[in-house]
Coordinates of C-alpha atoms in Angstrom, one line a residue:
X1 CA 162.9 170.9 48.4
X2 CA 162.2 169.1 51.7
X3 CA 158.4 169.3 51.1
X4 CA 158.9 167.8 47.6
X5 CA 160.9 164.9 49.0
X6 CA 158.3 164.2 51.6
X7 CA 155.6 164.1 49.0
X8 CA 157.6 161.8 46.8
X9 CA 158.2 159.5 49.8
X10 CA 154.5 159.5 50.6
X11 CA 153.7 158.6 47.0
X12 CA 155.9 155.6 47.3
X13 CA 153.8 154.4 50.3
X14 CA 150.5 154.5 48.4
X15 CA 151.7 153.1 45.0
X16 CA 149.1 150.7 43.7
X17 CA 149.5 147.6 41.7
X18 CA 147.5 147.1 38.4
X19 CA 145.0 144.3 38.4
X20 CA 146.5 142.3 35.6
X21 CA 148.9 139.4 36.2
X22 CA 152.5 140.8 36.2
X23 CA 154.6 139.7 33.3
X24 CA 151.7 138.3 31.2
X25 CA 148.7 136.1 31.9
X26 CA 150.7 132.9 32.3
X27 CA 151.2 131.8 35.9
X28 CA 154.5 130.5 37.2
X29 CA 152.6 128.0 39.5
X30 CA 150.9 124.9 38.2
X31 CA 147.2 125.3 37.5
X32 CA 146.0 121.9 38.8
X33 CA 143.4 122.6 41.4
X34 CA 139.7 121.9 40.7
X35 CA 136.7 123.3 42.5
X36 CA 136.5 120.2 44.6
X37 CA 140.1 120.6 45.6
X38 CA 139.4 124.2 46.7
X39 CA 136.3 123.1 48.6
X40 CA 138.3 120.4 50.4
X41 CA 141.0 122.9 51.2
X42 CA 138.5 125.4 52.6
X43 CA 136.5 122.9 54.6
X44 CA 139.7 121.2 56.0
X45 CA 141.2 124.5 57.1
X46 CA 137.9 125.8 58.6
X47 CA 136.5 122.6 60.1
X48 CA 139.3 121.8 62.5
X49 CA 139.3 120.2 65.9
X50 CA 137.2 123.1 67.3
X51 CA 134.0 121.3 66.0
X52 CA 134.7 118.6 68.6
X53 CA 135.3 120.9 71.5
X54 CA 133.9 124.4 70.8
X55 CA 130.2 123.4 70.7
X56 CA 130.4 122.0 74.2
X57 CA 132.1 125.0 75.8
X58 CA 129.7 127.5 74.3
X59 CA 126.6 125.5 75.0
X60 CA 127.5 124.9 78.6
X61 CA 128.3 128.4 79.8
X62 CA 126.9 130.9 77.2
X63 CA 124.0 129.7 75.0
X64 CA 122.6 126.3 76.0
X65 CA 120.6 124.7 73.2
X66 CA 120.5 128.1 71.4
X67 CA 124.0 127.3 70.3
X68 CA 122.5 126.3 67.0
X69 CA 121.4 130.0 66.7
X70 CA 124.9 131.1 67.6
X71 CA 126.4 129.1 64.8
X72 CA 123.7 130.5 62.4
X73 CA 124.5 134.1 63.3
X74 CA 128.2 133.4 63.1
X75 CA 127.8 131.8 59.7
X76 CA 125.8 134.7 58.4
X77 CA 128.5 137.1 59.7
X78 CA 131.3 135.1 58.1
X79 CA 129.4 135.0 54.8
X80 CA 129.7 138.8 54.7
X81 CA 133.5 138.4 54.4
X82 CA 133.2 135.3 52.3
X83 CA 131.2 137.0 49.6
X84 CA 133.8 139.8 49.5
X85 CA 136.5 137.2 49.0
X86 CA 134.4 135.5 46.4
X87 CA 134.1 138.7 44.3
X88 CA 137.7 139.5 44.5
X89 CA 138.6 135.9 43.6
X90 CA 136.6 136.3 40.4
X91 CA 138.1 139.7 39.8
X92 CA 141.8 139.0 40.6
X93 CA 142.8 135.4 40.1
X94 CA 146.3 135.6 41.5
X95 CA 148.2 134.4 44.6
X96 CA 148.3 136.6 47.6
X97 CA 144.7 136.8 48.8
X98 CA 143.9 139.9 50.8
X99 CA 147.5 141.1 50.5
X100 CA 147.0 141.5 46.7
X101 CA 143.5 142.9 47.1
X102 CA 144.7 145.7 49.4
X103 CA 147.7 146.4 47.1
X104 CA 145.3 147.0 44.2
X105 CA 143.0 149.2 46.2
X106 CA 144.7 150.9 49.2
X107 CA 148.4 151.0 48.4
X108 CA 151.8 149.4 49.0
X109 CA 152.3 150.1 52.7
X110 CA 148.9 148.9 53.7
X111 CA 149.4 145.8 51.5
X112 CA 152.7 145.0 53.2
X113 CA 151.0 145.4 56.6
X114 CA 148.3 143.0 55.5
X115 CA 150.7 140.4 54.1
X116 CA 153.0 140.6 57.1
X117 CA 150.1 140.1 59.6
X118 CA 148.8 137.2 57.4
X119 CA 152.2 135.5 57.7
X120 CA 152.1 135.8 61.4
X121 CA 148.5 134.4 61.5
X122 CA 149.4 131.4 59.4
X123 CA 152.6 130.7 61.3
X124 CA 150.9 130.8 64.7
X125 CA 147.9 128.8 63.3
X126 CA 150.1 126.1 61.9
X127 CA 152.2 125.8 65.0
X128 CA 149.2 125.7 67.4
X129 CA 147.4 123.0 65.3
X130 CA 150.6 120.9 65.3
X131 CA 150.7 121.3 69.1
X132 CA 147.1 120.3 69.4
X133 CA 147.8 117.2 67.2
X134 CA 150.7 116.3 69.5
X135 CA 148.5 116.7 72.6
X136 CA 145.8 114.5 71.1
X137 CA 148.3 111.7 70.5
X138 CA 149.8 112.2 74.0
X139 CA 146.4 111.9 75.6
X140 CA 145.7 108.6 73.8
X141 CA 148.9 107.2 75.2
X142 CA 148.1 108.2 78.8
X143 CA 150.3 111.3 78.7
X144 CA 153.4 109.1 78.5
X145 CA 155.1 111.2 75.7
X146 CA 154.8 114.4 77.7
X147 CA 156.1 112.9 80.9
X148 CA 159.2 111.5 79.1
X149 CA 160.0 114.7 77.3
X150 CA 159.4 116.9 80.4
X151 CA 161.7 114.6 82.4
X152 CA 164.6 114.7 80.0
X153 CA 164.3 118.0 78.2
X154 CA 162.6 120.3 80.7
X155 CA 162.7 124.0 79.8
X156 CA 162.7 126.6 82.5
X157 CA 162.6 129.8 80.4
X158 CA 159.8 132.4 80.7
X159 CA 157.2 132.5 77.8
X160 CA 158.5 129.1 76.4
X161 CA 156.8 125.7 76.6
X162 CA 157.6 123.4 79.5
X163 CA 159.4 121.0 77.2
X164 CA 160.4 120.9 73.5
X165 CA 157.7 119.2 71.4
X166 CA 159.7 117.1 69.0
X167 CA 156.5 115.4 67.8
X168 CA 155.1 118.7 66.5
X169 CA 158.4 119.6 65.0
X170 CA 158.5 116.4 63.0
X171 CA 154.9 116.7 61.9
X172 CA 155.3 120.2 60.5
X173 CA 158.5 119.3 58.7
X174 CA 156.8 116.2 57.2
X175 CA 153.9 118.3 55.9
X176 CA 156.3 120.9 54.6
X177 CA 157.9 118.2 52.5
X178 CA 154.4 117.2 51.2
X179 CA 153.7 120.8 50.2
X180 CA 157.0 121.0 48.3
X181 CA 155.9 117.9 46.2
X182 CA 153.1 119.9 44.6
X183 CA 149.7 121.5 45.1
X184 CA 147.8 118.6 43.6
X185 CA 149.5 116.1 46.0
X186 CA 148.7 118.3 49.0
X187 CA 145.1 118.7 47.8
X188 CA 144.7 114.9 47.5
X189 CA 145.8 114.3 51.1
X190 CA 143.6 117.2 52.3
X191 CA 140.6 115.6 50.5
X192 CA 141.2 112.2 52.2
X193 CA 141.4 113.7 55.7
X194 CA 138.5 116.1 55.1
X195 CA 136.3 113.3 53.8
X196 CA 137.0 111.1 56.8
X197 CA 136.3 114.0 59.1
X198 CA 132.9 114.7 57.4
X199 CA 132.0 111.0 57.7
X200 CA 132.7 111.1 61.5
X201 CA 130.7 114.3 61.9
X202 CA 127.8 112.7 59.9
X203 CA 127.9 109.7 62.3
X204 CA 127.7 112.1 65.3
X205 CA 124.8 114.0 63.7
X206 CA 122.8 110.8 63.1
X207 CA 123.6 109.4 66.6
X208 CA 122.3 112.6 68.2
X209 CA 119.0 112.3 66.5
X210 CA 118.7 108.6 67.3
X211 CA 119.7 108.8 71.0
X212 CA 118.7 112.4 71.6
X213 CA 115.8 113.7 73.6
X214 CA 113.9 116.8 72.6
X215 CA 113.1 117.4 76.3
X216 CA 116.8 118.5 76.7
X217 CA 115.8 121.7 74.8
X218 CA 113.0 122.4 77.3
X219 CA 114.8 121.9 80.7
X220 CA 113.4 123.4 83.9
X221 CA 114.5 124.1 87.4
X222 CA 113.1 120.7 88.5
X223 CA 115.3 118.9 85.9
X224 CA 118.3 120.8 87.2
X225 CA 117.6 119.8 90.9
X226 CA 117.2 116.2 89.8
X227 CA 120.5 116.3 88.0
X228 CA 122.1 117.8 91.1
X229 CA 120.8 115.2 93.5
X230 CA 121.6 112.3 91.2
X231 CA 125.2 113.3 90.3
X232 CA 128.3 112.5 92.4
X233 CA 130.2 115.2 90.5
X234 CA 128.0 118.3 91.2
X235 CA 130.9 120.8 90.7
X236 CA 131.0 119.9 87.0
X237 CA 127.4 121.1 86.5
X238 CA 127.1 124.3 84.6
X239 CA 124.6 127.1 85.3
X240 CA 120.9 126.5 84.5
X241 CA 120.1 130.1 83.5
X242 CA 116.4 130.4 83.0
X243 CA 116.0 127.0 81.4
X244 CA 114.3 126.3 78.1
X245 CA 115.8 126.7 74.6
X246 CA 117.5 130.1 75.3
X247 CA 118.5 129.8 78.9
X248 CA 121.0 132.7 78.9
X249 CA 118.9 135.2 76.9
X250 CA 119.7 137.2 73.9
X251 CA 122.9 138.4 75.4
X252 CA 124.1 134.8 75.8
X253 CA 123.3 134.2 72.1
X254 CA 125.4 137.2 71.0
X255 CA 128.3 136.2 73.3
X256 CA 128.2 132.7 71.9
X257 CA 128.0 133.9 68.3
X258 CA 131.1 136.1 68.9
X259 CA 133.0 133.0 70.0
X260 CA 131.6 130.8 67.2
X261 CA 132.6 133.4 64.6
X262 CA 136.3 132.2 64.9
X263 CA 135.1 128.7 64.1
X264 CA 134.5 129.9 60.5
X265 CA 138.0 131.4 60.1
X266 CA 140.1 129.6 57.4
X267 CA 138.1 129.8 54.2
X268 CA 140.3 132.7 53.0
X269 CA 143.0 130.1 52.2
X270 CA 141.0 129.3 49.1
X271 CA 141.8 132.8 47.7
X272 CA 145.5 132.2 48.0
X273 CA 145.3 129.5 45.4
X274 CA 144.2 131.9 42.6
X275 CA 147.3 131.1 40.4
X276 CA 146.9 127.3 41.0
X277 CA 143.2 126.9 40.2
X278 CA 142.2 125.7 36.8
X279 CA 139.3 128.2 36.4
X280 CA 139.8 130.7 39.3
X281 CA 137.1 133.1 38.3
X282 CA 134.5 130.4 38.7
X283 CA 136.1 127.9 41.2
X284 CA 137.2 130.4 43.9
X285 CA 133.7 132.0 44.4
X286 CA 132.1 128.5 44.3
X287 CA 134.7 127.1 46.6
X288 CA 134.3 129.8 49.3
X289 CA 130.5 129.7 49.3
X290 CA 130.2 125.9 49.3
X291 CA 132.9 125.4 52.0
X292 CA 131.2 127.9 54.3
X293 CA 127.8 126.2 53.8
X294 CA 129.3 122.7 54.5
X295 CA 131.0 124.1 57.6
X296 CA 127.8 125.6 58.9
X297 CA 125.9 122.3 58.4
X298 CA 128.6 120.5 60.3
X299 CA 128.7 122.9 63.2
X300 CA 124.9 123.1 63.3
X301 CA 124.5 119.3 63.2
X302 CA 127.1 118.6 65.9
X303 CA 125.8 121.3 68.3
X304 CA 122.2 120.1 67.8
X305 CA 123.2 116.4 68.4
X306 CA 125.2 117.3 71.5
X307 CA 122.5 119.3 73.2
X308 CA 119.9 116.7 72.3
X309 CA 122.0 113.8 73.8
X310 CA 123.1 115.6 77.0
X311 CA 121.5 118.4 79.1
X312 CA 123.5 121.5 78.4
X313 CA 124.5 122.0 82.0
X314 CA 126.0 118.5 82.1
X315 CA 128.2 118.9 79.1
X316 CA 131.9 118.2 79.7
X317 CA 133.8 121.2 78.5
X318 CA 137.1 119.5 77.7
X319 CA 135.8 116.4 75.9
X320 CA 132.1 117.0 75.2
X321 CA 131.4 114.4 72.5
X322 CA 133.1 111.3 74.1
X323 CA 131.4 112.1 77.4
X324 CA 128.1 112.5 75.6
X325 CA 128.4 109.1 74.1
X326 CA 129.1 107.7 77.5
X327 CA 126.0 109.4 78.8
X328 CA 123.8 107.7 76.2
X329 CA 125.5 104.3 76.6
X330 CA 127.5 104.3 73.4
X331 CA 131.0 104.1 74.9
X332 CA 132.8 102.6 71.9
X333 CA 131.8 105.6 69.8
X334 CA 134.5 107.5 71.7
X335 CA 137.1 105.9 69.4
X336 CA 135.3 107.1 66.3
X337 CA 135.4 110.6 67.8
X338 CA 139.1 110.3 68.5
X339 CA 139.7 109.3 64.9
X340 CA 137.7 112.2 63.6
X341 CA 139.6 114.6 65.8
X342 CA 142.9 113.5 64.3
X343 CA 141.6 113.8 60.8
X344 CA 140.3 117.2 61.5
X345 CA 143.6 118.3 63.0
X346 CA 145.5 116.9 60.0
X347 CA 143.3 118.7 57.4
X348 CA 143.4 121.9 59.5
X349 CA 147.2 121.8 59.7
X350 CA 147.5 121.4 55.9
X351 CA 145.0 124.1 55.4
X352 CA 147.0 126.5 57.6
X353 CA 150.3 125.6 56.0
X354 CA 149.1 125.7 52.4
X355 CA 148.4 129.5 52.1
X356 CA 151.5 130.6 54.1
X357 CA 154.1 130.2 51.3
X358 CA 151.7 131.6 48.7
X359 CA 151.5 134.9 50.5
X360 CA 155.3 135.0 51.0
X361 CA 155.7 134.2 47.3
X362 CA 153.3 137.0 46.2
X363 CA 155.1 139.6 48.3
X364 CA 158.6 138.4 47.2
X365 CA 157.5 138.5 43.5
X366 CA 156.3 142.1 44.0
X367 CA 159.7 142.9 45.6
X368 CA 158.4 143.7 49.1
X369 CA 160.2 140.7 50.5
X370 CA 163.5 139.2 49.5
X371 CA 163.4 138.1 45.8
X372 CA 164.9 134.6 46.5
X373 CA 161.6 133.7 48.3
X374 CA 159.8 133.9 44.9
X375 CA 161.8 131.0 43.4
X376 CA 159.5 128.4 41.9
X377 CA 160.7 124.7 41.5
X378 CA 160.9 123.8 37.8
X379 CA 159.3 120.3 38.1
X380 CA 156.7 120.7 40.9
X381 CA 156.0 124.4 40.1
X382 CA 155.6 125.2 43.8
X383 CA 157.2 128.2 45.7
X384 CA 159.9 126.0 47.1
X385 CA 162.0 128.5 49.1
X386 CA 158.9 130.2 50.6
X387 CA 157.5 126.8 51.5
X388 CA 160.7 125.6 53.2
X389 CA 161.3 128.9 55.1
X390 CA 157.7 129.2 56.3
X391 CA 157.5 125.5 57.3
X392 CA 160.8 125.8 59.2
X393 CA 159.6 128.9 61.0
X394 CA 156.3 127.2 62.0
X395 CA 158.2 124.0 63.1
X396 CA 160.5 126.1 65.3
X397 CA 157.4 127.8 66.9
X398 CA 155.8 124.5 67.5
X399 CA 158.9 123.1 69.1
X400 CA 159.6 125.7 71.7
X401 CA 156.5 128.0 72.3
X402 CA 153.3 127.4 74.2
X403 CA 151.0 129.0 71.7
X404 CA 147.7 129.2 73.7
X405 CA 148.5 132.8 74.7
X406 CA 149.1 133.8 71.0
X407 CA 145.8 132.8 69.6
X408 CA 144.3 136.3 69.8
X409 CA 147.4 137.6 68.0
X410 CA 146.6 135.3 65.2
X411 CA 143.1 136.7 65.0
X412 CA 144.2 140.3 64.5
X413 CA 145.8 139.4 61.1
X414 CA 142.7 137.5 60.0
X415 CA 140.2 140.3 61.0
X416 CA 142.4 143.0 59.4
X417 CA 142.5 141.0 56.2
X418 CA 138.7 140.5 56.2
X419 CA 138.2 144.3 56.7
X420 CA 140.5 145.3 53.9
X421 CA 138.9 142.9 51.4
X422 CA 135.5 144.3 52.2
X423 CA 136.9 147.8 51.8
X424 CA 138.4 146.9 48.5
X425 CA 135.2 145.4 47.1
X426 CA 133.3 148.5 48.2
X427 CA 135.8 150.8 46.4
X428 CA 136.5 148.9 43.2
X429 CA 132.8 148.3 42.3
X430 CA 132.4 152.0 41.8
X431 CA 135.5 152.7 39.7
X432 CA 135.5 153.4 36.0
X433 CA 137.3 151.0 33.6
X434 CA 140.1 152.2 31.4
X435 CA 138.1 153.0 28.2
X436 CA 135.5 155.0 30.1
X437 CA 138.3 156.9 31.8
X438 CA 139.8 157.8 28.4
X439 CA 136.4 159.0 27.2
X440 CA 136.1 161.2 30.3
X441 CA 139.4 162.9 29.6
X442 CA 138.2 163.8 26.1
X443 CA 135.0 165.3 27.5
X444 CA 137.1 167.4 29.9
X445 CA 139.2 168.7 27.0
X446 CA 136.1 169.7 25.1
X447 CA 134.7 171.5 28.1
X448 CA 137.8 173.5 28.5
X449 CA 137.3 175.0 25.0
X450 CA 133.9 176.4 25.8
X451 CA 133.8 180.2 26.4
X452 CA 133.8 181.5 30.0
X453 CA 130.4 182.3 31.5
X454 CA 129.3 185.8 32.0
X455 CA 129.9 187.8 35.2
X456 CA 126.3 187.7 36.2
X457 CA 126.2 183.9 36.3
X458 CA 129.5 183.8 38.2
X459 CA 128.1 185.9 40.9
X460 CA 125.4 183.4 41.7
X461 CA 127.9 180.5 42.1
X462 CA 128.9 181.1 45.7
X463 CA 125.2 181.1 46.8
X464 CA 124.3 177.8 45.1
X465 CA 127.6 176.0 45.0
X466 CA 127.1 174.0 48.2
X467 CA 123.6 173.0 47.3
X468 CA 124.7 171.9 43.8
X469 CA 127.5 169.9 45.2
X470 CA 125.2 168.0 47.6
X471 CA 122.7 167.5 44.9
X472 CA 125.3 166.1 42.5
X473 CA 126.5 163.7 45.3
X474 CA 123.0 162.4 46.1
X475 CA 121.7 162.4 42.5
X476 CA 124.7 162.0 40.0
X477 CA 124.0 162.7 36.4
X478 CA 126.1 159.8 34.9
X479 CA 124.8 156.3 34.9
X480 CA 128.3 154.8 34.6
X481 CA 131.3 155.5 36.9
X482 CA 133.5 158.4 36.2
X483 CA 136.8 159.4 37.7
X484 CA 135.1 161.9 39.9
X485 CA 132.5 159.5 41.2
X486 CA 135.2 156.9 41.9
X487 CA 137.2 159.5 43.9
X488 CA 134.0 160.4 45.8
X489 CA 133.4 156.7 46.8
X490 CA 137.1 156.3 47.8
X491 CA 137.0 159.3 50.1
X492 CA 133.6 158.3 51.5
X493 CA 134.8 154.8 52.2
X494 CA 137.9 156.0 54.0
X495 CA 135.7 158.3 56.1
X496 CA 133.3 155.5 56.9
X497 CA 136.2 153.2 58.0
X498 CA 137.3 155.9 60.4
X499 CA 133.8 156.5 61.8
X500 CA 133.1 152.8 62.2
X501 CA 136.4 152.4 64.1
X502 CA 135.4 155.2 66.5
X503 CA 131.9 153.6 66.9
X504 CA 133.4 150.2 67.6
X505 CA 135.8 151.7 70.1
X506 CA 132.9 153.2 72.1
X507 CA 130.9 149.9 71.9
X508 CA 133.8 147.8 73.0
X509 CA 135.3 150.0 75.7
X510 CA 132.3 151.8 77.2
X511 CA 129.3 149.6 76.6
X512 CA 127.9 150.1 80.1
X513 CA 127.9 153.9 79.8
X514 CA 126.3 153.7 76.4
X515 CA 123.5 151.4 77.3
X516 CA 122.9 153.1 80.6
X517 CA 122.0 156.3 78.8
X518 CA 125.1 158.4 79.5
X519 CA 124.5 161.7 77.6
X520 CA 128.0 162.0 76.2
X521 CA 128.3 158.4 74.9
X522 CA 124.7 158.3 73.6
X523 CA 125.1 161.6 71.8
X524 CA 128.4 160.6 70.3
X525 CA 127.1 157.2 69.1
X526 CA 124.0 158.9 67.7
X527 CA 126.0 161.4 65.7
X528 CA 128.3 158.7 64.4
X529 CA 125.3 156.6 63.3
X530 CA 123.8 159.7 61.5
X531 CA 127.0 160.4 59.7
X532 CA 127.5 156.7 58.8
X533 CA 124.0 156.4 57.3
X534 CA 124.4 159.7 55.4
X535 CA 127.7 158.8 53.9
X536 CA 126.5 155.3 53.1
X537 CA 123.5 156.9 51.2
X538 CA 126.0 159.0 49.1
X539 CA 127.9 155.9 48.2
X540 CA 124.7 154.0 47.3
X541 CA 123.7 156.8 44.9
X542 CA 126.9 156.6 42.9
X543 CA 126.9 154.6 39.6
X544 CA 128.4 151.1 39.7
X545 CA 130.7 149.6 37.1
X546 CA 128.6 147.5 34.8
X547 CA 131.4 145.1 33.7
X548 CA 130.1 141.5 34.2
X549 CA 131.8 139.2 36.7
X550 CA 131.3 135.6 37.5
X551 CA 130.3 136.7 41.0
X552 CA 129.3 140.0 42.6
X553 CA 128.6 140.8 46.2
X554 CA 124.9 141.7 46.5
X555 CA 123.4 144.7 48.4
X556 CA 126.3 147.1 48.0
X557 CA 127.4 149.1 50.0
X558 CA 125.6 147.6 53.0
X559 CA 127.1 144.1 53.1
X560 CA 130.8 145.2 52.9
X561 CA 130.2 147.9 55.5
X562 CA 128.5 145.3 57.9
X563 CA 131.5 143.1 57.4
X564 CA 133.9 145.9 58.2
X565 CA 131.9 146.8 61.3
X566 CA 131.9 143.2 62.7
X567 CA 135.6 142.7 62.1
X568 CA 136.7 146.0 63.6
X569 CA 134.5 145.4 66.7
X570 CA 136.1 142.0 67.2
X571 CA 139.5 143.6 66.9
X572 CA 138.6 146.1 69.6
X573 CA 138.0 143.2 72.0
X574 CA 141.7 142.3 71.9
X575 CA 143.7 142.9 75.1
X576 CA 146.5 145.6 75.3
X577 CA 149.0 142.8 75.7
X578 CA 147.9 141.3 72.3
X579 CA 148.3 144.7 70.7
X580 CA 151.7 145.1 72.2
X581 CA 152.8 141.7 70.7
X582 CA 151.3 142.8 67.4
X583 CA 153.4 146.0 67.6
X584 CA 156.6 144.1 68.1
X585 CA 155.9 142.0 65.0
X586 CA 155.1 145.1 63.0
X587 CA 158.4 146.7 64.0
X588 CA 160.2 143.8 62.6
X589 CA 158.1 144.0 59.4
X590 CA 158.7 147.8 59.0
X591 CA 162.4 147.2 59.3
X592 CA 162.2 144.8 56.3
X593 CA 159.9 147.1 54.3
X594 CA 161.8 150.4 54.8
X595 CA 165.2 148.7 54.6
X596 CA 164.4 146.5 51.5
X597 CA 160.9 146.4 50.2
X598 CA 160.2 150.0 49.3
X599 CA 163.5 150.2 47.3
X600 CA 163.0 146.9 45.4
X601 CA 159.3 147.1 44.7
X602 CA 158.2 146.2 41.2
X603 CA 155.9 149.3 41.2
X604 CA 159.1 151.4 41.7
X605 CA 160.4 149.9 38.5
X606 CA 157.2 150.4 36.6
X607 CA 157.0 154.1 37.8
X608 CA 160.4 154.7 36.2
X609 CA 159.2 153.6 32.8
X610 CA 157.4 156.0 30.5
X611 CA 153.7 156.3 31.3
X612 CA 152.8 155.5 27.7
X613 CA 154.4 152.1 27.8
X614 CA 152.9 151.2 31.1
X615 CA 149.4 152.2 30.0
X616 CA 149.7 149.8 27.0
X617 CA 150.3 146.8 29.3
X618 CA 147.1 147.4 31.3
X619 CA 144.6 144.6 31.0
X620 CA 141.5 146.2 29.4
X621 CA 139.4 143.2 30.2
X622 CA 139.6 143.9 33.9
X623 CA 137.6 146.8 35.4
X624 CA 139.4 149.5 37.3
X625 CA 142.8 148.7 35.8
X626 CA 143.6 152.4 36.0
X627 CA 142.6 153.2 39.5
X628 CA 142.1 156.7 40.7
X629 CA 144.9 158.2 42.8
X630 CA 147.3 155.6 41.5
X631 CA 150.9 156.8 41.8

C-alpha cells in the first residue's frame, strides 16, 4: 500500500501537459504583436547598457582587440540556444516560454522549478536595470540625488542598500502601469527606445572607423612604453600582454567570450509572447534569429570602434566610450553616448518586465500558482494581476536591495531554462505523432496473435540478444519514430545530461589537474567523452518525426547537446554562496508547489477524466501530442 502511494505521488511529479492550447485554440490574451514588435522586444531586452560598458572592460583586461572574436564566439554560442527557442516557438505558440516547454517534455515538477527560477531572474533583472537607470541619472546630476537620499534616509541594515532608491521605485511602477495598458502600447514604447539606441550605436560605429587607427590593433612594447611615459595617470594603464591583435592569447579570448555570453541573454523574452503574436509559428523564430543577429552586429561594431579609437590598455573601464571620444578630440559626443545609455536602459527594463507576468500567468493558468494570478483584463487583455504583483515585487527589490551581488543568481535561472529548452527540442524531435502511435498499437496486437516460436529458436535468444539489441539501436528498422524509439531517445538524453553535468563539474572545479595530465582526471574525462559520443551516435541513428514545422534546429542532436554543455559549464562557475541563495528561493517555491500547486494542477483534473475523452481533445496537427511516459 505504501509503495503504491509513493508511485502515485511520483507520477504526479512527472505529469506532462499536452502540446495543444488548453481550452481551445483561442488565446485569452490579445494577438497584436507583429514580427517587428518581437524583434524590438528581443533587441531591447538583450542590447542593454552593457554594450556601452562591457566592451571596454573585456578589451582592457582579457582580450584586447580580439574582443571582436569574443563577441563572435559568444554570439555563435547563444545562437545554439536561440535556435532551440525558435523551434519550440514554432511548435508551441503559447505563453510561458521554457516553463511550458519543460512541462511538455520533462514533467510538472521540473516545469515548476524552471518557471520559479525564471521569475527570480526577471525580478532581479528588472530591479537591477532600474537601479542602473537611477545611477545614470544620478551621475548626470553630479551625484546630488544619492547624497540627499543617503543623508535623509540612510539604511544601516546588512545586505540592504545604503539608502532607499525612490527613483527606481517610481520608474518600475510607472512601467508596470504601461504594461497594464496593453502589449501593443508596451511594444510601441520599446520600439521607440530601441530605435534611438540603435541610432546612437550606429553613430559610435561610424565614428570609430572615421577617427580610428588600424595601428591600435598592432601595438607593441614600444607603443606601451611611450604611453607610459606620456601619461600622467599610469596606474590606469591596463596590461600589454604580448601586444598585437590577440595580446592575451587564446585563453584570453575564451575568458572574454564567457563574459560576453551574458551580453546576449534576453532574447528568450520573445518566446513568452507566444499567445500575443499574430503569427507565432513564423514571427517567433524570425524574431529570435533577427534580434540575435542585430545584437551581434551592434556588439561587434562598438567593440571594433572602441579598440580602433583607443589603445586597449588605455581604455577606461567605467566609462569607455565617453573617454574614447575625449581621446580622439570629440568631447561633445559624450552627450550622445549618455542619451544612448538611457535609451538602452529603458528598453532593457521594459524587456525584463514584459515576460515576467507572462510566465506567472502561464503557471497560474495551469494551477501551479494561485489561480487569481491568471486573471486577464477584459479591455486590455493583459494578465493584470500577474503584472501588478510582479511589478510591485520588482519595485520593492529596487527600492531596498543592492543587487550587484545577486546578478549571478539571476544567471542560474536563465542558464537552466536554456538547458531545458535544448533538452526538450532534442527529445520531441524523435517522438511519434498520435496517428503513428495508434498504428503501432495495432501492429503490437497483430504480433501477439502470432504462434510462439519453437524451443530451438528460443535457446539461441540469450546468446544473440545483446548483439541484436545493440544492432537495433544503431540501425533501427523503422524510418519514422515509434514509441520504442522515442523512449530510447528520452532515456539516452537523460543519461547524456547526467554525463555532461559530471564532465562540466570536472572541467570547472579541477581544470589544472585535468590539463596537467593527472591520470585519474584524464581517464575519467576520456571515459565520459567516449560514453557521450557513443550515446550521441545512438540518438543520431534514431528516426526523426517528419512533421513539417516553420523552423527546425539543424544538425540534431549535436547543436542541442552543445548548448546544454555550454550552459551547464557556465552554471558550474557559480559560487557556493550563489547556490545557497538559489536554494533559499527554491525552498520558498517548493512550499508553494507542494502546498498548493500539486493539488490544483490542471493536469490533475485531466487525469481524473476518462482517458477516451482526453484523447479526443488532443491536437492532431501537433507532433508528439501523446508523449511517451505521459502520466
